[in-house]
Amino acid sequence: MQIHPISCGLGYAFLIEGESGLVLVDCGSPHQEKKVLAIMDALGRQDLKLIWITHAHYDHYGSAAALHAKTGAPVGVHPADADALRAGRSDLGIVRGVGHLFPLGLGIAKVFVPLPPVNPEVLLEDGASLADFGLAARVYHTPGHTPGHSSLWLEDGTLIIGDLIGQDSRARKQSLLATDWQALQQSLARMQALNPRRVYSGHSPRAIPGDEFCSL
Ligand SMILES: [Zn+2]
């Protein structure tokens, strides 16, 4: 299963080539849609079946409305984050450490580059399959960073986990932003118990080896 990480402003999008269609996981900040469309052109594929959003943050669904308009692909999210997408909200929860700088940074960013609201047409609960969208994958509800944060488990042992963890040169525990710090820890333990082969998080193109992820 081919996965193409795409740098989209403050976050990464992940374009997955499924058996019978493309699925995009997250889409970065606002006005990043051309970067995704360019990769689709390069692949010679226009069969985008779904734009799945791991959680309702500025740097993860900022270009969802534009990509939906250009491709016609529906936007999907866990129901608990759906209202935030509809309202164009990016709730940061209880910040820690340098995370205290984020509300200020987000406030400034939203003044200059507003966050377009988007209507999620596909609402999937924990355990739902993406087979209808041409991808052998399953959605897991992994709350904590936001109430409706979700992760994607692909059949080949790849896990895409949004901001459930942080990542710079190494993977690290999420230590800056959460709406529920206890739930965040429980969600991480649940994903580690899956023993994934490799893991992609929302702010790096590097796949984290499974043993590095499980030792967090
Ligand atoms: Zn986030």
mmCIF file of C-alpha atoms and ligand atoms in Angstrom:
data_model
loop_
_atom_site.group_PDB
_atom_site.id
_atom_site.type_symbol
_atom_site.label_atom_id
_atom_site.label_comp_id
_atom_site.label_asym_id
_atom_site.label_seq_id
_atom_site.Cartn_x
_atom_site.Cartn_y
_atom_site.Cartn_z
ATOM 1 C CA MET A 1 0.000 0.000 0.000
ATOM 2 C CA GLN A 2 1.599 3.248 -1.170
ATOM 3 C CA ILE A 3 1.380 6.231 1.193
ATOM 4 C CA HIS A 4 2.488 9.697 0.058
ATOM 5 C CA PRO A 5 3.162 12.193 2.876
ATOM 6 C CA ILE A 6 2.526 15.751 1.585
ATOM 7 C CA SER A 7 3.776 18.841 3.415
ATOM 8 C CA CYS A 8 0.731 21.147 3.708
ATOM 9 C CA GLY A 9 1.650 24.247 5.682
ATOM 10 C CA LEU A 10 1.756 23.463 9.398
ATOM 11 C CA GLY A 11 0.809 19.800 9.039
ATOM 12 C CA TYR A 12 1.092 16.800 6.746
ATOM 13 C CA ALA A 13 -1.493 15.153 4.550
ATOM 14 C CA PHE A 14 -1.193 11.457 3.713
ATOM 15 C CA LEU A 15 -2.436 10.307 0.325
ATOM 16 C CA ILE A 16 -3.051 6.552 0.313
ATOM 17 C CA GLU A 17 -3.313 4.560 -2.906
ATOM 18 C CA GLY A 18 -5.970 1.977 -2.124
ATOM 19 C CA GLU A 19 -6.970 -0.942 -4.318
ATOM 20 C CA SER A 20 -9.812 0.912 -5.996
ATOM 21 C CA GLY A 21 -9.349 4.559 -5.095
ATOM 22 C CA LEU A 22 -7.375 7.195 -3.247
ATOM 23 C CA VAL A 23 -8.027 8.173 0.343
ATOM 24 C CA LEU A 24 -6.557 11.349 1.807
ATOM 25 C CA VAL A 25 -5.911 11.542 5.540
ATOM 26 C CA ASP A 26 -5.846 15.174 6.761
ATOM 27 C CA CYS A 27 -5.076 18.111 4.485
ATOM 28 C CA GLY A 28 -3.005 20.654 6.403
ATOM 29 C CA SER A 29 -3.607 24.370 6.838
ATOM 30 C CA PRO A 30 -5.899 26.508 4.646
ATOM 31 C CA HIS A 31 -4.848 27.120 1.002
ATOM 32 C CA GLN A 32 -2.742 23.951 0.685
ATOM 33 C CA GLU A 33 -5.064 22.119 -1.725
ATOM 34 C CA LYS A 34 -2.801 22.637 -4.766
ATOM 35 C CA LYS A 35 -0.099 20.514 -3.158
ATOM 36 C CA VAL A 36 -2.450 17.549 -2.854
ATOM 37 C CA LEU A 37 -3.854 18.037 -6.363
ATOM 38 C CA ALA A 38 -0.309 18.164 -7.783
ATOM 39 C CA ILE A 39 0.522 14.759 -6.286
ATOM 40 C CA MET A 40 -2.715 13.308 -7.665
ATOM 41 C CA ASP A 41 -1.781 14.693 -11.110
ATOM 42 C CA ALA A 42 1.716 13.223 -10.823
ATOM 43 C CA LEU A 43 0.216 9.825 -10.006
ATOM 44 C CA GLY A 44 -2.229 10.179 -12.889
ATOM 45 C CA ARG A 45 -5.119 9.426 -10.541
ATOM 46 C CA GLN A 46 -8.239 11.488 -9.924
ATOM 47 C CA ASP A 47 -10.231 8.828 -8.058
ATOM 48 C CA LEU A 48 -10.185 10.427 -4.628
ATOM 49 C CA LYS A 49 -12.895 8.624 -2.661
ATOM 50 C CA LEU A 50 -12.635 10.211 0.774
ATOM 51 C CA ILE A 51 -10.982 13.071 2.680
ATOM 52 C CA TRP A 52 -10.681 11.671 6.188
ATOM 53 C CA ILE A 53 -9.909 14.189 8.953
ATOM 54 C CA THR A 54 -8.224 12.812 12.086
ATOM 55 C CA HIS A 55 -9.353 15.777 14.193
ATOM 56 C CA ALA A 56 -10.779 19.288 14.087
ATOM 57 C CA HIS A 57 -7.615 21.380 14.203
ATOM 58 C CA TYR A 58 -6.609 24.266 11.924
ATOM 59 C CA ASP A 59 -3.572 22.443 10.555
ATOM 60 C CA HIS A 60 -5.460 19.213 9.786
ATOM 61 C CA TYR A 61 -8.678 20.265 8.029
ATOM 62 C CA GLY A 62 -7.766 23.753 6.787
ATOM 63 C CA SER A 63 -7.930 22.775 3.101
ATOM 64 C CA ALA A 64 -10.809 20.282 3.403
ATOM 65 C CA ALA A 65 -13.502 22.610 2.003
ATOM 66 C CA ALA A 66 -11.357 23.558 -1.010
ATOM 67 C CA LEU A 67 -10.398 19.945 -1.747
ATOM 68 C CA HIS A 68 -14.021 18.867 -1.487
ATOM 69 C CA ALA A 69 -15.007 21.633 -3.929
ATOM 70 C CA LYS A 70 -12.278 20.667 -6.424
ATOM 71 C CA THR A 71 -12.558 16.874 -6.283
ATOM 72 C CA GLY A 72 -16.116 16.182 -5.123
ATOM 73 C CA ALA A 73 -14.774 13.693 -2.577
ATOM 74 C CA PRO A 74 -16.739 13.664 0.688
ATOM 75 C CA VAL A 75 -15.152 14.791 3.934
ATOM 76 C CA GLY A 76 -15.280 12.350 6.844
ATOM 77 C CA VAL A 77 -14.599 12.612 10.553
ATOM 78 C CA HIS A 78 -15.587 10.979 13.839
ATOM 79 C CA PRO A 79 -18.982 12.380 14.968
ATOM 80 C CA ALA A 80 -17.541 13.982 18.109
ATOM 81 C CA ASP A 81 -15.498 16.458 16.018
ATOM 82 C CA ALA A 82 -18.143 17.057 13.349
ATOM 83 C CA ASP A 83 -19.674 20.209 14.891
ATOM 84 C CA ALA A 84 -16.252 21.852 15.112
ATOM 85 C CA LEU A 85 -15.700 21.266 11.365
ATOM 86 C CA ARG A 86 -19.141 22.668 10.525
ATOM 87 C CA ALA A 87 -18.431 25.781 12.589
ATOM 88 C CA GLY A 88 -14.823 26.271 11.429
ATOM 89 C CA ARG A 89 -13.589 25.861 15.004
ATOM 90 C CA SER A 90 -10.191 24.634 16.199
ATOM 91 C CA ASP A 91 -10.505 24.001 19.949
ATOM 92 C CA LEU A 92 -7.151 23.604 21.668
ATOM 93 C CA GLY A 93 -8.282 22.189 25.013
ATOM 94 C CA ILE A 94 -5.981 22.262 28.042
ATOM 95 C CA VAL A 95 -2.536 23.428 26.944
ATOM 96 C CA ARG A 96 0.743 22.521 28.668
ATOM 97 C CA GLY A 97 4.319 23.834 28.412
ATOM 98 C CA VAL A 98 5.080 25.713 25.192
ATOM 99 C CA GLY A 99 1.582 24.697 24.111
ATOM 100 C CA HIS A 100 0.565 27.909 25.925
ATOM 101 C CA LEU A 101 1.854 29.784 22.865
ATOM 102 C CA PHE A 102 -0.555 27.969 20.537
ATOM 103 C CA PRO A 103 -3.789 29.874 21.330
ATOM 104 C CA LEU A 104 -2.004 33.159 20.567
ATOM 105 C CA GLY A 105 -0.449 31.767 17.368
ATOM 106 C CA LEU A 106 -3.756 30.271 16.250
ATOM 107 C CA GLY A 107 -5.570 33.542 16.940
ATOM 108 C CA ILE A 108 -3.117 35.453 14.764
ATOM 109 C CA ALA A 109 -3.185 32.806 12.004
ATOM 110 C CA LYS A 110 -6.992 32.832 11.881
ATOM 111 C CA VAL A 111 -7.037 36.616 11.442
ATOM 112 C CA PHE A 112 -4.762 36.485 8.407
ATOM 113 C CA VAL A 113 -5.814 33.088 7.029
ATOM 114 C CA PRO A 114 -9.326 32.200 8.188
ATOM 115 C CA LEU A 115 -10.263 28.548 8.706
ATOM 116 C CA PRO A 116 -13.025 27.588 6.229
ATOM 117 C CA PRO A 117 -15.840 25.511 7.748
ATOM 118 C CA VAL A 118 -16.736 22.261 5.998
ATOM 119 C CA ASN A 119 -19.669 19.887 6.222
ATOM 120 C CA PRO A 120 -18.540 16.320 6.969
ATOM 121 C CA GLU A 121 -20.842 13.995 5.045
ATOM 122 C CA VAL A 122 -19.211 10.779 6.283
ATOM 123 C CA LEU A 123 -19.405 10.191 10.034
ATOM 124 C CA LEU A 124 -17.760 6.971 11.196
ATOM 125 C CA GLU A 125 -17.597 5.470 14.674
ATOM 126 C CA ASP A 126 -14.921 3.304 16.269
ATOM 127 C CA GLY A 127 -14.252 0.111 14.307
ATOM 128 C CA ALA A 128 -15.835 1.295 11.030
ATOM 129 C CA SER A 129 -14.372 -0.073 7.808
ATOM 130 C CA LEU A 130 -13.258 2.071 4.870
ATOM 131 C CA ALA A 131 -13.948 -0.724 2.365
ATOM 132 C CA ASP A 132 -16.745 1.359 0.826
ATOM 133 C CA PHE A 133 -14.058 3.908 -0.088
ATOM 134 C CA GLY A 134 -11.756 1.380 -1.724
ATOM 135 C CA LEU A 135 -9.358 1.021 1.185
ATOM 136 C CA ALA A 136 -8.684 -1.958 3.433
ATOM 137 C CA ALA A 137 -8.598 0.096 6.620
ATOM 138 C CA ARG A 138 -10.415 0.652 9.878
ATOM 139 C CA VAL A 139 -11.167 3.772 11.923
ATOM 140 C CA TYR A 140 -10.323 3.814 15.616
ATOM 141 C CA HIS A 141 -11.751 6.480 17.897
ATOM 142 C CA THR A 142 -8.702 7.740 19.823
ATOM 143 C CA PRO A 143 -9.999 10.668 21.930
ATOM 144 C CA GLY A 144 -7.873 12.900 24.120
ATOM 145 C CA HIS A 145 -6.160 15.402 21.818
ATOM 146 C CA THR A 146 -9.708 16.342 20.729
ATOM 147 C CA PRO A 147 -12.980 14.570 21.645
ATOM 148 C CA GLY A 148 -13.394 13.114 18.152
ATOM 149 C CA HIS A 149 -9.774 12.392 17.331
ATOM 150 C CA SER A 150 -9.434 9.198 15.289
ATOM 151 C CA SER A 151 -6.662 7.014 13.904
ATOM 152 C CA LEU A 152 -6.560 4.831 10.805
ATOM 153 C CA TRP A 153 -5.401 1.231 10.899
ATOM 154 C CA LEU A 154 -4.396 -0.089 7.481
ATOM 155 C CA GLU A 155 -4.440 -3.761 6.629
ATOM 156 C CA ASP A 156 -0.654 -3.837 6.105
ATOM 157 C CA GLY A 157 0.018 -2.881 9.749
ATOM 158 C CA THR A 158 0.400 0.858 9.145
ATOM 159 C CA LEU A 159 -1.167 3.210 11.674
ATOM 160 C CA ILE A 160 -1.893 6.888 10.951
ATOM 161 C CA ILE A 161 -2.473 8.661 14.229
ATOM 162 C CA GLY A 162 -2.801 12.408 13.674
ATOM 163 C CA ASP A 163 -1.633 14.234 16.793
ATOM 164 C CA LEU A 164 -2.056 11.404 19.291
ATOM 165 C CA ILE A 165 1.727 11.727 19.675
ATOM 166 C CA GLY A 166 4.232 14.448 18.808
ATOM 167 C CA GLN A 167 7.165 14.028 16.456
ATOM 168 C CA ASP A 168 10.282 16.050 15.654
ATOM 169 C CA SER A 169 13.535 14.195 15.093
ATOM 170 C CA ARG A 170 12.030 11.423 17.216
ATOM 171 C CA ALA A 171 8.556 10.354 18.189
ATOM 172 C CA ARG A 172 7.514 11.688 21.595
ATOM 173 C CA LYS A 173 4.421 11.661 23.743
ATOM 174 C CA GLN A 174 1.897 14.400 23.075
ATOM 175 C CA SER A 175 2.772 16.940 25.756
ATOM 176 C CA LEU A 176 1.267 20.224 24.511
ATOM 177 C CA LEU A 177 -2.415 20.006 23.625
ATOM 178 C CA ALA A 178 -5.282 17.817 24.826
ATOM 179 C CA THR A 179 -8.936 18.216 25.694
ATOM 180 C CA ASP A 180 -8.623 15.174 28.009
ATOM 181 C CA TRP A 181 -5.127 14.134 29.117
ATOM 182 C CA GLN A 182 -6.283 10.866 30.693
ATOM 183 C CA ALA A 183 -8.191 9.785 27.597
ATOM 184 C CA LEU A 184 -5.131 10.682 25.502
ATOM 185 C CA GLN A 185 -2.996 8.250 27.496
ATOM 186 C CA GLN A 186 -5.621 5.512 27.224
ATOM 187 C CA SER A 187 -5.909 6.022 23.458
ATOM 188 C CA LEU A 188 -2.130 5.789 23.064
ATOM 189 C CA ALA A 189 -1.987 2.544 25.078
ATOM 190 C CA ARG A 190 -4.764 1.085 22.939
ATOM 191 C CA MET A 191 -2.921 1.920 19.709
ATOM 192 C CA GLN A 192 0.367 0.525 21.065
ATOM 193 C CA ALA A 193 -1.438 -2.739 21.879
ATOM 194 C CA LEU A 194 -2.139 -3.130 18.134
ATOM 195 C CA ASN A 195 1.626 -3.548 17.694
ATOM 196 C CA PRO A 196 1.761 -1.632 14.388
ATOM 197 C CA ARG A 197 4.524 -2.189 11.842
ATOM 198 C CA ARG A 198 4.968 1.549 11.208
ATOM 199 C CA VAL A 199 3.258 4.756 12.328
ATOM 200 C CA TYR A 200 2.710 8.142 10.689
ATOM 201 C CA SER A 201 1.897 11.149 12.879
ATOM 202 C CA GLY A 202 0.559 14.501 11.762
ATOM 203 C CA HIS A 203 3.704 16.613 11.652
ATOM 204 C CA SER A 204 6.368 14.510 9.981
ATOM 205 C CA PRO A 205 6.785 12.584 6.721
ATOM 206 C CA ARG A 206 8.898 9.955 8.502
ATOM 207 C CA ALA A 207 7.328 6.609 9.303
ATOM 208 C CA ILE A 208 8.029 5.695 12.917
ATOM 209 C CA PRO A 209 9.075 2.039 13.294
ATOM 210 C CA GLY A 210 6.622 0.051 15.386
ATOM 211 C CA ASP A 211 9.090 -0.682 18.203
ATOM 212 C CA GLU A 212 9.922 3.028 18.601
ATOM 213 C CA PHE A 213 6.200 3.837 18.828
ATOM 214 C CA CYS A 214 5.469 1.054 21.304
ATOM 215 C CA SER A 215 8.268 2.159 23.634
ATOM 216 C CA LEU A 216 6.826 5.670 24.133
HETATM 217 ZN ZN ZN B 1 -3.922 18.737 16.596
#
